[in-house]
Amino acid sequence: AQGYETILTETRGRVALITLNRPQALNALCAQLMTELNDALARFDADPAIGCIVLTGSEKAFAAGADIKELQPTTYPQSYTGDLITPWDGVANRRKPIIAAVAGFALGGGCEVAMMCDFIIAADTAKFGQPEIRLGVMPGAGGTQRLTRLVGKSKAMEMCLTGRMMDAAEAERAGLVSRVVPAAELIAEAMKAAETIASMSLPIVMMTKESVNRSYETTLAEGIRFERRVFQAMFATADQKEGMSAFVDKRKPAFRNG
Ligand code: CAA
């Protein structure tokens, strides 16, 4: 709709679905794709009609990493001044929830982008890995940090040092993904979760995302303090009154995002 060439976007009710679409390169994350992805995410993030975003790839690949053909001739001065990866932070900096629905390969930057999302639902075909070391580099879009926080040092170190892939079952055991579903049901399951989130009060959803993310950025005491203040502030919303009144009245709440 916006003239994108490397992604597809659609909206279903209050959920936006973004599909990475460079099948010829297993959705390798070239600069154009990342620009388009960031643009679409920013638009949906700013659109009051959208309550949750689902990001997915193809059956074969969520994304096979940064575009190696694009990176291959890059010099150090170019990588420094061009700051190639910093724009990717846009995925992690969005304020509405983003669910990664991963089937097939999520490798290198593909795994990293999935980890920038708020949670990952994996098809039983999903394979996660940080194979950059085999290319003579290391993960450059947060992999050494986010994978370590998600699965612990031992597994993250092994993955980053050997480039070995994790299948969906191992990824679920390790806490990298929230759950595994049959490949044929991946989009339906991710959309169902997204619809559930989008049916909640949007400001409360956004404050909850911000609070959970605080746990990655600060000490426990500061995180608890942040949570306490935000929780207290929620009593200034109409949706708190509505949600609790609906429970007491034994009816469904009608949140008005206020
Ligand atoms: N960049 C550019 N092109 C890629 C690509 C990538 N990351 N991954 C796959 N492709 C291309 C292939 O070159 C191939 O193109 P051609 O048909 O023109 O040759 C096409 O996609 C299909 O790929 P394969 O033929 O290799 O498919 P396969 O099924 O045999 O293998 C695979 C699948 C194991 C995922 C293999 O493609 C692969 O190992 N890809 C690279 C994975 C990788 O190393 N990712 C890390 C990238 S670096 C990075 O991400 C840095 C960072 O941290 C930000």
PDB file of C-alpha atoms and ligand atoms in Angstrom:
ATOM      1  CA  ALA A   1       0.000   0.000   0.000  1.00  0.00           C
ATOM      2  CA  GLN A   2       2.909   2.330   0.761  1.00  0.00           C
ATOM      3  CA  GLY A   3       4.874   1.177  -2.290  1.00  0.00           C
ATOM      4  CA  TYR A   4       6.885  -1.342  -0.287  1.00  0.00           C
ATOM      5  CA  GLU A   5       8.885  -3.826  -2.350  1.00  0.00           C
ATOM      6  CA  THR A   6      10.336  -6.112   0.306  1.00  0.00           C
ATOM      7  CA  ILE A   7       7.511  -6.420   2.811  1.00  0.00           C
ATOM      8  CA  LEU A   8       3.746  -6.935   2.682  1.00  0.00           C
ATOM      9  CA  THR A   9       1.413  -5.230   5.108  1.00  0.00           C
ATOM     10  CA  GLU A  10      -2.233  -5.737   5.945  1.00  0.00           C
ATOM     11  CA  THR A  11      -4.556  -4.958   8.794  1.00  0.00           C
ATOM     12  CA  ARG A  12      -7.179  -7.272  10.253  1.00  0.00           C
ATOM     13  CA  GLY A  13      -9.314  -5.344  12.701  1.00  0.00           C
ATOM     14  CA  ARG A  14      -6.969  -3.775  15.243  1.00  0.00           C
ATOM     15  CA  VAL A  15      -4.052  -6.054  14.310  1.00  0.00           C
ATOM     16  CA  ALA A  16      -1.397  -5.208  11.725  1.00  0.00           C
ATOM     17  CA  LEU A  17       0.396  -8.056   9.970  1.00  0.00           C
ATOM     18  CA  ILE A  18       3.795  -7.390   8.393  1.00  0.00           C
ATOM     19  CA  THR A  19       5.271 -10.136   6.205  1.00  0.00           C
ATOM     20  CA  LEU A  20       8.926 -10.034   5.192  1.00  0.00           C
ATOM     21  CA  ASN A  21       8.908 -10.729   1.476  1.00  0.00           C
ATOM     22  CA  ARG A  22      12.270 -11.269  -0.237  1.00  0.00           C
ATOM     23  CA  PRO A  23      11.790 -14.967  -1.030  1.00  0.00           C
ATOM     24  CA  GLN A  24      14.724 -15.038  -3.443  1.00  0.00           C
ATOM     25  CA  ALA A  25      17.088 -14.249  -0.562  1.00  0.00           C
ATOM     26  CA  LEU A  26      15.291 -16.070   2.289  1.00  0.00           C
ATOM     27  CA  ASN A  27      14.224 -12.635   3.557  1.00  0.00           C
ATOM     28  CA  ALA A  28      17.797 -11.468   4.070  1.00  0.00           C
ATOM     29  CA  LEU A  29      17.536  -8.106   5.788  1.00  0.00           C
ATOM     30  CA  CYS A  30      18.970  -5.706   3.232  1.00  0.00           C
ATOM     31  CA  ALA A  31      18.979  -1.952   3.890  1.00  0.00           C
ATOM     32  CA  GLN A  32      15.846  -1.411   1.811  1.00  0.00           C
ATOM     33  CA  LEU A  33      13.956  -4.083   3.734  1.00  0.00           C
ATOM     34  CA  MET A  34      14.977  -2.616   7.088  1.00  0.00           C
ATOM     35  CA  THR A  35      13.955   0.880   5.918  1.00  0.00           C
ATOM     36  CA  GLU A  36      10.571  -0.406   4.789  1.00  0.00           C
ATOM     37  CA  LEU A  37      10.098  -2.484   7.939  1.00  0.00           C
ATOM     38  CA  ASN A  38      10.924   0.473  10.161  1.00  0.00           C
ATOM     39  CA  ASP A  39       8.588   2.694   8.179  1.00  0.00           C
ATOM     40  CA  ALA A  40       5.696   0.223   8.442  1.00  0.00           C
ATOM     41  CA  LEU A  41       6.302  -0.367  12.148  1.00  0.00           C
ATOM     42  CA  ALA A  42       6.428   3.364  12.848  1.00  0.00           C
ATOM     43  CA  ARG A  43       3.172   3.924  10.920  1.00  0.00           C
ATOM     44  CA  PHE A  44       1.323   1.168  12.770  1.00  0.00           C
ATOM     45  CA  ASP A  45       2.826   2.276  16.076  1.00  0.00           C
ATOM     46  CA  ALA A  46       1.410   5.755  15.468  1.00  0.00           C
ATOM     47  CA  ASP A  47      -1.993   4.548  14.179  1.00  0.00           C
ATOM     48  CA  PRO A  48      -4.625   4.690  16.933  1.00  0.00           C
ATOM     49  CA  ALA A  49      -6.657   2.048  15.076  1.00  0.00           C
ATOM     50  CA  ILE A  50      -3.897  -0.543  15.648  1.00  0.00           C
ATOM     51  CA  GLY A  51      -3.406  -2.296  18.973  1.00  0.00           C
ATOM     52  CA  CYS A  52      -0.837  -4.978  18.168  1.00  0.00           C
ATOM     53  CA  ILE A  53       1.550  -5.907  15.359  1.00  0.00           C
ATOM     54  CA  VAL A  54       2.530  -9.361  14.087  1.00  0.00           C
ATOM     55  CA  LEU A  55       5.813  -9.722  12.200  1.00  0.00           C
ATOM     56  CA  THR A  56       6.355 -12.850  10.149  1.00  0.00           C
ATOM     57  CA  GLY A  57       8.324 -14.252   7.218  1.00  0.00           C
ATOM     58  CA  SER A  58       7.728 -17.203   4.938  1.00  0.00           C
ATOM     59  CA  GLU A  59       7.319 -20.909   5.641  1.00  0.00           C
ATOM     60  CA  LYS A  60      10.969 -21.441   4.777  1.00  0.00           C
ATOM     61  CA  ALA A  61      12.515 -18.441   6.488  1.00  0.00           C
ATOM     62  CA  PHE A  62      11.564 -15.757   8.951  1.00  0.00           C
ATOM     63  CA  ALA A  63      14.849 -14.174   7.850  1.00  0.00           C
ATOM     64  CA  ALA A  64      18.245 -15.714   7.072  1.00  0.00           C
ATOM     65  CA  GLY A  65      20.119 -12.748   8.514  1.00  0.00           C
ATOM     66  CA  ALA A  66      21.574  -9.481   7.385  1.00  0.00           C
ATOM     67  CA  ASP A  67      22.198  -9.392   3.632  1.00  0.00           C
ATOM     68  CA  ILE A  68      25.655 -10.922   3.360  1.00  0.00           C
ATOM     69  CA  LYS A  69      26.046  -9.749  -0.247  1.00  0.00           C
ATOM     70  CA  GLU A  70      25.444  -6.175   0.904  1.00  0.00           C
ATOM     71  CA  LEU A  71      27.823  -6.449   3.868  1.00  0.00           C
ATOM     72  CA  GLN A  72      30.602  -8.331   2.068  1.00  0.00           C
ATOM     73  CA  PRO A  73      32.373  -5.294   0.465  1.00  0.00           C
ATOM     74  CA  THR A  74      31.865  -2.979   3.463  1.00  0.00           C
ATOM     75  CA  THR A  75      34.992  -1.355   4.886  1.00  0.00           C
ATOM     76  CA  TYR A  76      35.451  -0.371   8.514  1.00  0.00           C
ATOM     77  CA  PRO A  77      35.108   3.377   7.818  1.00  0.00           C
ATOM     78  CA  GLN A  78      31.882   2.654   5.914  1.00  0.00           C
ATOM     79  CA  SER A  79      30.513   0.451   8.656  1.00  0.00           C
ATOM     80  CA  TYR A  80      31.405   3.102  11.245  1.00  0.00           C
ATOM     81  CA  THR A  81      30.202   6.211   9.457  1.00  0.00           C
ATOM     82  CA  GLY A  82      27.283   4.442   7.756  1.00  0.00           C
ATOM     83  CA  ASP A  83      26.250   2.936  11.096  1.00  0.00           C
ATOM     84  CA  LEU A  84      24.485   0.164   9.206  1.00  0.00           C
ATOM     85  CA  ILE A  85      22.826  -1.628  12.085  1.00  0.00           C
ATOM     86  CA  THR A  86      21.719   1.253  14.320  1.00  0.00           C
ATOM     87  CA  PRO A  87      18.529   1.875  12.271  1.00  0.00           C
ATOM     88  CA  TRP A  88      17.502  -1.692  13.168  1.00  0.00           C
ATOM     89  CA  ASP A  89      16.984  -0.473  16.745  1.00  0.00           C
ATOM     90  CA  GLY A  90      13.698   0.964  15.461  1.00  0.00           C
ATOM     91  CA  VAL A  91      12.177  -2.511  15.778  1.00  0.00           C
ATOM     92  CA  ALA A  92      13.082  -2.636  19.482  1.00  0.00           C
ATOM     93  CA  ASN A  93      12.014   0.945  20.140  1.00  0.00           C
ATOM     94  CA  ARG A  94       8.373   0.666  19.121  1.00  0.00           C
ATOM     95  CA  ARG A  95       5.869   1.181  21.943  1.00  0.00           C
ATOM     96  CA  LYS A  96       3.039  -1.126  20.879  1.00  0.00           C
ATOM     97  CA  PRO A  97       3.517  -4.882  21.199  1.00  0.00           C
ATOM     98  CA  ILE A  98       5.117  -6.729  18.297  1.00  0.00           C
ATOM     99  CA  ILE A  99       4.782 -10.516  18.119  1.00  0.00           C
ATOM    100  CA  ALA A 100       7.329 -12.382  15.987  1.00  0.00           C
ATOM    101  CA  ALA A 101       5.726 -15.383  14.267  1.00  0.00           C
ATOM    102  CA  VAL A 102       8.715 -17.471  13.206  1.00  0.00           C
ATOM    103  CA  ALA A 103       8.744 -20.403  10.793  1.00  0.00           C
ATOM    104  CA  GLY A 104      11.880 -21.812   9.206  1.00  0.00           C
ATOM    105  CA  PHE A 105      15.211 -20.047   9.521  1.00  0.00           C
ATOM    106  CA  ALA A 106      15.709 -17.178  11.961  1.00  0.00           C
ATOM    107  CA  LEU A 107      19.441 -16.769  11.650  1.00  0.00           C
ATOM    108  CA  GLY A 108      21.865 -13.994  12.473  1.00  0.00           C
ATOM    109  CA  GLY A 109      20.051 -10.689  12.068  1.00  0.00           C
ATOM    110  CA  GLY A 110      16.832 -12.689  11.575  1.00  0.00           C
ATOM    111  CA  CYS A 111      17.148 -14.170  15.054  1.00  0.00           C
ATOM    112  CA  GLU A 112      18.126 -10.738  16.351  1.00  0.00           C
ATOM    113  CA  VAL A 113      15.069  -9.016  14.843  1.00  0.00           C
ATOM    114  CA  ALA A 114      12.830 -11.764  16.266  1.00  0.00           C
ATOM    115  CA  MET A 115      14.385 -11.132  19.685  1.00  0.00           C
ATOM    116  CA  MET A 116      13.721  -7.372  19.338  1.00  0.00           C
ATOM    117  CA  CYS A 117      10.018  -8.235  19.196  1.00  0.00           C
ATOM    118  CA  ASP A 118       8.121  -8.581  22.472  1.00  0.00           C
ATOM    119  CA  PHE A 119       7.726 -12.319  22.240  1.00  0.00           C
ATOM    120  CA  ILE A 120       8.244 -15.068  19.721  1.00  0.00           C
ATOM    121  CA  ILE A 121       5.710 -17.701  18.735  1.00  0.00           C
ATOM    122  CA  ALA A 122       7.542 -20.420  16.804  1.00  0.00           C
ATOM    123  CA  ALA A 123       6.324 -22.939  14.259  1.00  0.00           C
ATOM    124  CA  ASP A 124       7.629 -26.450  14.867  1.00  0.00           C
ATOM    125  CA  THR A 125       9.798 -25.860  11.764  1.00  0.00           C
ATOM    126  CA  ALA A 126      11.628 -22.877  13.277  1.00  0.00           C
ATOM    127  CA  LYS A 127      15.405 -22.869  13.520  1.00  0.00           C
ATOM    128  CA  PHE A 128      17.263 -20.203  15.445  1.00  0.00           C
ATOM    129  CA  GLY A 129      20.949 -19.436  15.260  1.00  0.00           C
ATOM    130  CA  GLN A 130      23.697 -16.844  15.341  1.00  0.00           C
ATOM    131  CA  PRO A 131      25.968 -18.199  12.591  1.00  0.00           C
ATOM    132  CA  GLU A 132      27.895 -14.952  12.061  1.00  0.00           C
ATOM    133  CA  ILE A 133      31.108 -16.469  13.434  1.00  0.00           C
ATOM    134  CA  ARG A 134      31.221 -18.682  10.349  1.00  0.00           C
ATOM    135  CA  LEU A 135      31.384 -15.512   8.261  1.00  0.00           C
ATOM    136  CA  GLY A 136      34.262 -14.104  10.264  1.00  0.00           C
ATOM    137  CA  VAL A 137      32.125 -11.703  12.286  1.00  0.00           C
ATOM    138  CA  MET A 138      29.857 -11.879  15.314  1.00  0.00           C
ATOM    139  CA  PRO A 139      26.219 -10.928  15.881  1.00  0.00           C
ATOM    140  CA  GLY A 140      25.862  -7.181  15.327  1.00  0.00           C
ATOM    141  CA  ALA A 141      22.213  -6.409  16.054  1.00  0.00           C
ATOM    142  CA  GLY A 142      21.986  -7.348  19.707  1.00  0.00           C
ATOM    143  CA  GLY A 143      22.516 -11.111  19.455  1.00  0.00           C
ATOM    144  CA  THR A 144      25.356 -11.366  21.972  1.00  0.00           C
ATOM    145  CA  GLN A 145      23.215  -9.423  24.464  1.00  0.00           C
ATOM    146  CA  ARG A 146      19.568 -10.413  23.897  1.00  0.00           C
ATOM    147  CA  LEU A 147      20.250 -14.117  23.302  1.00  0.00           C
ATOM    148  CA  THR A 148      22.323 -14.238  26.495  1.00  0.00           C
ATOM    149  CA  ARG A 149      19.527 -12.648  28.522  1.00  0.00           C
ATOM    150  CA  LEU A 150      16.915 -14.950  27.005  1.00  0.00           C
ATOM    151  CA  VAL A 151      18.665 -18.331  27.150  1.00  0.00           C
ATOM    152  CA  GLY A 152      21.538 -17.784  29.603  1.00  0.00           C
ATOM    153  CA  LYS A 153      25.265 -17.549  29.111  1.00  0.00           C
ATOM    154  CA  SER A 154      26.130 -21.179  28.442  1.00  0.00           C
ATOM    155  CA  LYS A 155      23.730 -21.732  25.573  1.00  0.00           C
ATOM    156  CA  ALA A 156      24.219 -18.234  24.120  1.00  0.00           C
ATOM    157  CA  MET A 157      27.983 -18.630  24.208  1.00  0.00           C
ATOM    158  CA  GLU A 158      27.818 -22.016  22.505  1.00  0.00           C
ATOM    159  CA  MET A 159      25.457 -20.701  19.830  1.00  0.00           C
ATOM    160  CA  CYS A 160      27.549 -17.584  19.119  1.00  0.00           C
ATOM    161  CA  LEU A 161      30.894 -19.409  19.155  1.00  0.00           C
ATOM    162  CA  THR A 162      29.904 -22.444  17.068  1.00  0.00           C
ATOM    163  CA  GLY A 163      27.058 -21.059  14.953  1.00  0.00           C
ATOM    164  CA  ARG A 164      24.970 -24.131  15.789  1.00  0.00           C
ATOM    165  CA  MET A 165      21.215 -23.847  15.209  1.00  0.00           C
ATOM    166  CA  MET A 166      18.520 -24.485  17.819  1.00  0.00           C
ATOM    167  CA  ASP A 167      15.296 -26.170  16.766  1.00  0.00           C
ATOM    168  CA  ALA A 168      11.894 -25.030  17.998  1.00  0.00           C
ATOM    169  CA  ALA A 169      11.680 -27.529  20.862  1.00  0.00           C
ATOM    170  CA  GLU A 170      15.071 -26.495  22.210  1.00  0.00           C
ATOM    171  CA  ALA A 171      14.175 -22.818  21.763  1.00  0.00           C
ATOM    172  CA  GLU A 172      11.034 -23.333  23.846  1.00  0.00           C
ATOM    173  CA  ARG A 173      12.918 -25.240  26.568  1.00  0.00           C
ATOM    174  CA  ALA A 174      15.527 -22.499  26.672  1.00  0.00           C
ATOM    175  CA  GLY A 175      12.953 -19.708  26.965  1.00  0.00           C
ATOM    176  CA  LEU A 176      13.741 -18.091  23.622  1.00  0.00           C
ATOM    177  CA  VAL A 177      10.162 -18.542  22.399  1.00  0.00           C
ATOM    178  CA  SER A 178       6.923 -18.299  24.352  1.00  0.00           C
ATOM    179  CA  ARG A 179       5.478 -21.405  22.690  1.00  0.00           C
ATOM    180  CA  VAL A 180       5.656 -23.712  19.686  1.00  0.00           C
ATOM    181  CA  VAL A 181       2.695 -24.395  17.415  1.00  0.00           C
ATOM    182  CA  PRO A 182       2.230 -26.570  14.311  1.00  0.00           C
ATOM    183  CA  ALA A 183       3.544 -24.696  11.255  1.00  0.00           C
ATOM    184  CA  ALA A 184       0.123 -24.686   9.582  1.00  0.00           C
ATOM    185  CA  GLU A 185      -1.349 -22.836  12.558  1.00  0.00           C
ATOM    186  CA  LEU A 186       1.425 -20.286  13.085  1.00  0.00           C
ATOM    187  CA  ILE A 187      -0.257 -17.210  11.641  1.00  0.00           C
ATOM    188  CA  ALA A 188      -3.653 -18.069  13.110  1.00  0.00           C
ATOM    189  CA  GLU A 189      -2.127 -18.556  16.575  1.00  0.00           C
ATOM    190  CA  ALA A 190      -0.078 -15.350  16.370  1.00  0.00           C
ATOM    191  CA  MET A 191      -3.107 -13.409  15.118  1.00  0.00           C
ATOM    192  CA  LYS A 192      -5.231 -14.826  17.936  1.00  0.00           C
ATOM    193  CA  ALA A 193      -2.693 -13.675  20.532  1.00  0.00           C
ATOM    194  CA  ALA A 194      -2.462 -10.283  18.808  1.00  0.00           C
ATOM    195  CA  GLU A 195      -6.260  -9.913  18.728  1.00  0.00           C
ATOM    196  CA  THR A 196      -6.403 -10.689  22.432  1.00  0.00           C
ATOM    197  CA  ILE A 197      -3.807  -7.993  23.138  1.00  0.00           C
ATOM    198  CA  ALA A 198      -5.525  -5.531  20.804  1.00  0.00           C
ATOM    199  CA  SER A 199      -8.809  -6.063  22.656  1.00  0.00           C
ATOM    200  CA  MET A 200      -7.248  -4.798  25.894  1.00  0.00           C
ATOM    201  CA  SER A 201      -6.868  -1.142  26.855  1.00  0.00           C
ATOM    202  CA  LEU A 202      -4.151   0.266  24.585  1.00  0.00           C
ATOM    203  CA  PRO A 203      -2.563   2.606  27.149  1.00  0.00           C
ATOM    204  CA  ILE A 204      -2.510  -0.201  29.722  1.00  0.00           C
ATOM    205  CA  VAL A 205      -0.960  -2.569  27.162  1.00  0.00           C
ATOM    206  CA  MET A 206       1.718   0.000  26.318  1.00  0.00           C
ATOM    207  CA  MET A 207       2.488   0.685  29.982  1.00  0.00           C
ATOM    208  CA  THR A 208       2.738  -3.064  30.624  1.00  0.00           C
ATOM    209  CA  LYS A 209       5.180  -3.525  27.742  1.00  0.00           C
ATOM    210  CA  GLU A 210       7.252  -0.617  29.027  1.00  0.00           C
ATOM    211  CA  SER A 211       7.285  -2.056  32.538  1.00  0.00           C
ATOM    212  CA  VAL A 212       8.331  -5.569  31.482  1.00  0.00           C
ATOM    213  CA  ASN A 213      11.082  -4.055  29.335  1.00  0.00           C
ATOM    214  CA  ARG A 214      12.355  -2.117  32.343  1.00  0.00           C
ATOM    215  CA  SER A 215      13.443  -5.434  33.824  1.00  0.00           C
ATOM    216  CA  TYR A 216      16.086  -5.601  31.109  1.00  0.00           C
ATOM    217  CA  GLU A 217      17.357  -2.098  31.609  1.00  0.00           C
ATOM    218  CA  THR A 218      17.694  -1.512  35.313  1.00  0.00           C
ATOM    219  CA  THR A 219      18.131  -3.072  38.751  1.00  0.00           C
ATOM    220  CA  LEU A 220      15.316  -5.027  40.393  1.00  0.00           C
ATOM    221  CA  ALA A 221      14.729  -2.277  42.967  1.00  0.00           C
ATOM    222  CA  GLU A 222      14.476   0.423  40.271  1.00  0.00           C
ATOM    223  CA  GLY A 223      12.308  -1.827  38.107  1.00  0.00           C
ATOM    224  CA  ILE A 224       9.925  -2.470  40.998  1.00  0.00           C
ATOM    225  CA  ARG A 225       9.794   1.249  41.738  1.00  0.00           C
ATOM    226  CA  PHE A 226       8.972   1.961  38.078  1.00  0.00           C
ATOM    227  CA  GLU A 227       6.276  -0.716  38.092  1.00  0.00           C
ATOM    228  CA  ARG A 228       4.774   0.690  41.318  1.00  0.00           C
ATOM    229  CA  ARG A 229       4.488   4.225  39.924  1.00  0.00           C
ATOM    230  CA  VAL A 230       2.977   3.070  36.647  1.00  0.00           C
ATOM    231  CA  PHE A 231       0.562   0.760  38.468  1.00  0.00           C
ATOM    232  CA  GLN A 232      -0.538   3.659  40.675  1.00  0.00           C
ATOM    233  CA  ALA A 233      -1.012   5.875  37.613  1.00  0.00           C
ATOM    234  CA  MET A 234      -3.337   3.304  36.018  1.00  0.00           C
ATOM    235  CA  PHE A 235      -6.018   4.307  38.527  1.00  0.00           C
ATOM    236  CA  ALA A 236      -6.254   7.596  36.621  1.00  0.00           C
ATOM    237  CA  THR A 237      -7.582   5.766  33.557  1.00  0.00           C
ATOM    238  CA  ALA A 238     -11.212   5.172  32.632  1.00  0.00           C
ATOM    239  CA  ASP A 239     -10.226   1.684  31.486  1.00  0.00           C
ATOM    240  CA  GLN A 240      -9.251   0.697  35.046  1.00  0.00           C
ATOM    241  CA  LYS A 241     -12.735   1.709  36.204  1.00  0.00           C
ATOM    242  CA  GLU A 242     -14.313  -0.119  33.266  1.00  0.00           C
ATOM    243  CA  GLY A 243     -12.239  -3.295  33.635  1.00  0.00           C
ATOM    244  CA  MET A 244     -12.864  -3.655  37.348  1.00  0.00           C
ATOM    245  CA  SER A 245     -16.536  -2.598  37.145  1.00  0.00           C
ATOM    246  CA  ALA A 246     -17.114  -5.156  34.392  1.00  0.00           C
ATOM    247  CA  PHE A 247     -15.632  -7.884  36.591  1.00  0.00           C
ATOM    248  CA  VAL A 248     -17.809  -6.896  39.530  1.00  0.00           C
ATOM    249  CA  ASP A 249     -20.902  -6.667  37.276  1.00  0.00           C
ATOM    250  CA  LYS A 250     -20.047 -10.037  35.637  1.00  0.00           C
ATOM    251  CA  ARG A 251     -19.959  -8.586  32.092  1.00  0.00           C
ATOM    252  CA  LYS A 252     -17.320  -8.146  29.400  1.00  0.00           C
ATOM    253  CA  PRO A 253     -15.336  -4.906  29.665  1.00  0.00           C
ATOM    254  CA  ALA A 254     -15.605  -2.351  26.861  1.00  0.00           C
ATOM    255  CA  PHE A 255     -12.259  -0.588  26.948  1.00  0.00           C
ATOM    256  CA  ARG A 256     -12.102   2.847  25.377  1.00  0.00           C
ATOM    257  CA  ASN A 257      -8.333   3.199  25.339  1.00  0.00           C
ATOM    258  CA  GLY A 258      -8.444   6.011  27.791  1.00  0.00           C
TER     259      GLY A 258
HETATM  260  N1  CAA B   1      22.232 -12.763   2.788  1.00  0.00           N
HETATM  261  C1  CAA B   1      22.107 -12.737   1.458  1.00  0.00           C
HETATM  262  N2  CAA B   1      21.590 -13.744   0.749  1.00  0.00           N
HETATM  263  C2  CAA B   1      21.172 -14.834   1.409  1.00  0.00           C
HETATM  264  C3  CAA B   1      21.270 -14.933   2.805  1.00  0.00           C
HETATM  265  C4  CAA B   1      21.815 -13.831   3.516  1.00  0.00           C
HETATM  266  N3  CAA B   1      21.911 -13.813   4.850  1.00  0.00           N
HETATM  267  N4  CAA B   1      20.797 -16.143   3.184  1.00  0.00           N
HETATM  268  C5  CAA B   1      20.407 -16.754   2.074  1.00  0.00           C
HETATM  269  N5  CAA B   1      20.636 -15.984   0.983  1.00  0.00           N
HETATM  270  C6  CAA B   1      20.373 -16.281  -0.416  1.00  0.00           C
HETATM  271  C7  CAA B   1      21.367 -17.277  -0.964  1.00  0.00           C
HETATM  272  O1  CAA B   1      22.554 -16.614  -1.353  1.00  0.00           O
HETATM  273  C8  CAA B   1      20.609 -17.857  -2.109  1.00  0.00           C
HETATM  274  O2  CAA B   1      20.661 -16.953  -3.188  1.00  0.00           O
HETATM  275  P1  CAA B   1      21.022 -17.477  -4.679  1.00  0.00           P
HETATM  276  O3  CAA B   1      19.887 -18.401  -5.021  1.00  0.00           O
HETATM  277  O4  CAA B   1      21.059 -16.230  -5.479  1.00  0.00           O
HETATM  278  O5  CAA B   1      22.335 -18.202  -4.554  1.00  0.00           O
HETATM  279  C9  CAA B   1      19.165 -17.874  -1.613  1.00  0.00           C
HETATM  280  O6  CAA B   1      19.124 -16.932  -0.530  1.00  0.00           O
HETATM  281  C10 CAA B   1      18.742 -19.224  -1.074  1.00  0.00           C
HETATM  282  O7  CAA B   1      19.680 -19.624  -0.091  1.00  0.00           O
HETATM  283  P2  CAA B   1      20.398 -21.060  -0.092  1.00  0.00           P
HETATM  284  O8  CAA B   1      20.535 -21.562  -1.483  1.00  0.00           O
HETATM  285  O9  CAA B   1      21.651 -20.936   0.701  1.00  0.00           O
HETATM  286  O10 CAA B   1      19.300 -21.931   0.675  1.00  0.00           O
HETATM  287  P3  CAA B   1      19.550 -23.263   1.535  1.00  0.00           P
HETATM  288  O11 CAA B   1      18.199 -23.792   1.824  1.00  0.00           O
HETATM  289  O12 CAA B   1      20.539 -24.144   0.840  1.00  0.00           O
HETATM  290  O13 CAA B   1      20.250 -22.776   2.878  1.00  0.00           O
HETATM  291  C11 CAA B   1      20.503 -21.344   4.814  1.00  0.00           C
HETATM  292  C12 CAA B   1      19.532 -21.984   3.803  1.00  0.00           C
HETATM  293  C13 CAA B   1      21.123 -22.425   5.712  1.00  0.00           C
HETATM  294  C14 CAA B   1      19.671 -20.386   5.662  1.00  0.00           C
HETATM  295  C15 CAA B   1      21.632 -20.596   4.075  1.00  0.00           C
HETATM  296  O14 CAA B   1      21.042 -19.763   3.106  1.00  0.00           O
HETATM  297  C16 CAA B   1      22.500 -19.742   4.948  1.00  0.00           C
HETATM  298  O15 CAA B   1      23.362 -20.258   5.639  1.00  0.00           O
HETATM  299  N6  CAA B   1      22.302 -18.405   4.909  1.00  0.00           N
HETATM  300  C17 CAA B   1      23.125 -17.448   5.640  1.00  0.00           C
HETATM  301  C18 CAA B   1      22.820 -17.448   7.129  1.00  0.00           C
HETATM  302  C19 CAA B   1      23.745 -16.484   7.836  1.00  0.00           C
HETATM  303  O16 CAA B   1      24.937 -16.649   7.864  1.00  0.00           O
HETATM  304  N7  CAA B   1      23.155 -15.434   8.441  1.00  0.00           N
HETATM  305  C20 CAA B   1      23.927 -14.432   9.143  1.00  0.00           C
HETATM  306  C21 CAA B   1      24.089 -13.230   8.264  1.00  0.00           C
HETATM  307  S1  CAA B   1      25.210 -12.013   8.942  1.00  0.00           S
HETATM  308  C22 CAA B   1      24.285 -11.142  10.054  1.00  0.00           C
HETATM  309  O17 CAA B   1      23.105 -11.379  10.227  1.00  0.00           O
HETATM  310  C23 CAA B   1      24.986 -10.021  10.791  1.00  0.00           C
HETATM  311  C24 CAA B   1      24.225  -9.470  11.928  1.00  0.00           C
HETATM  312  O18 CAA B   1      24.275  -9.964  13.041  1.00  0.00           O
HETATM  313  C25 CAA B   1      23.435  -8.242  11.765  1.00  0.00           C
END
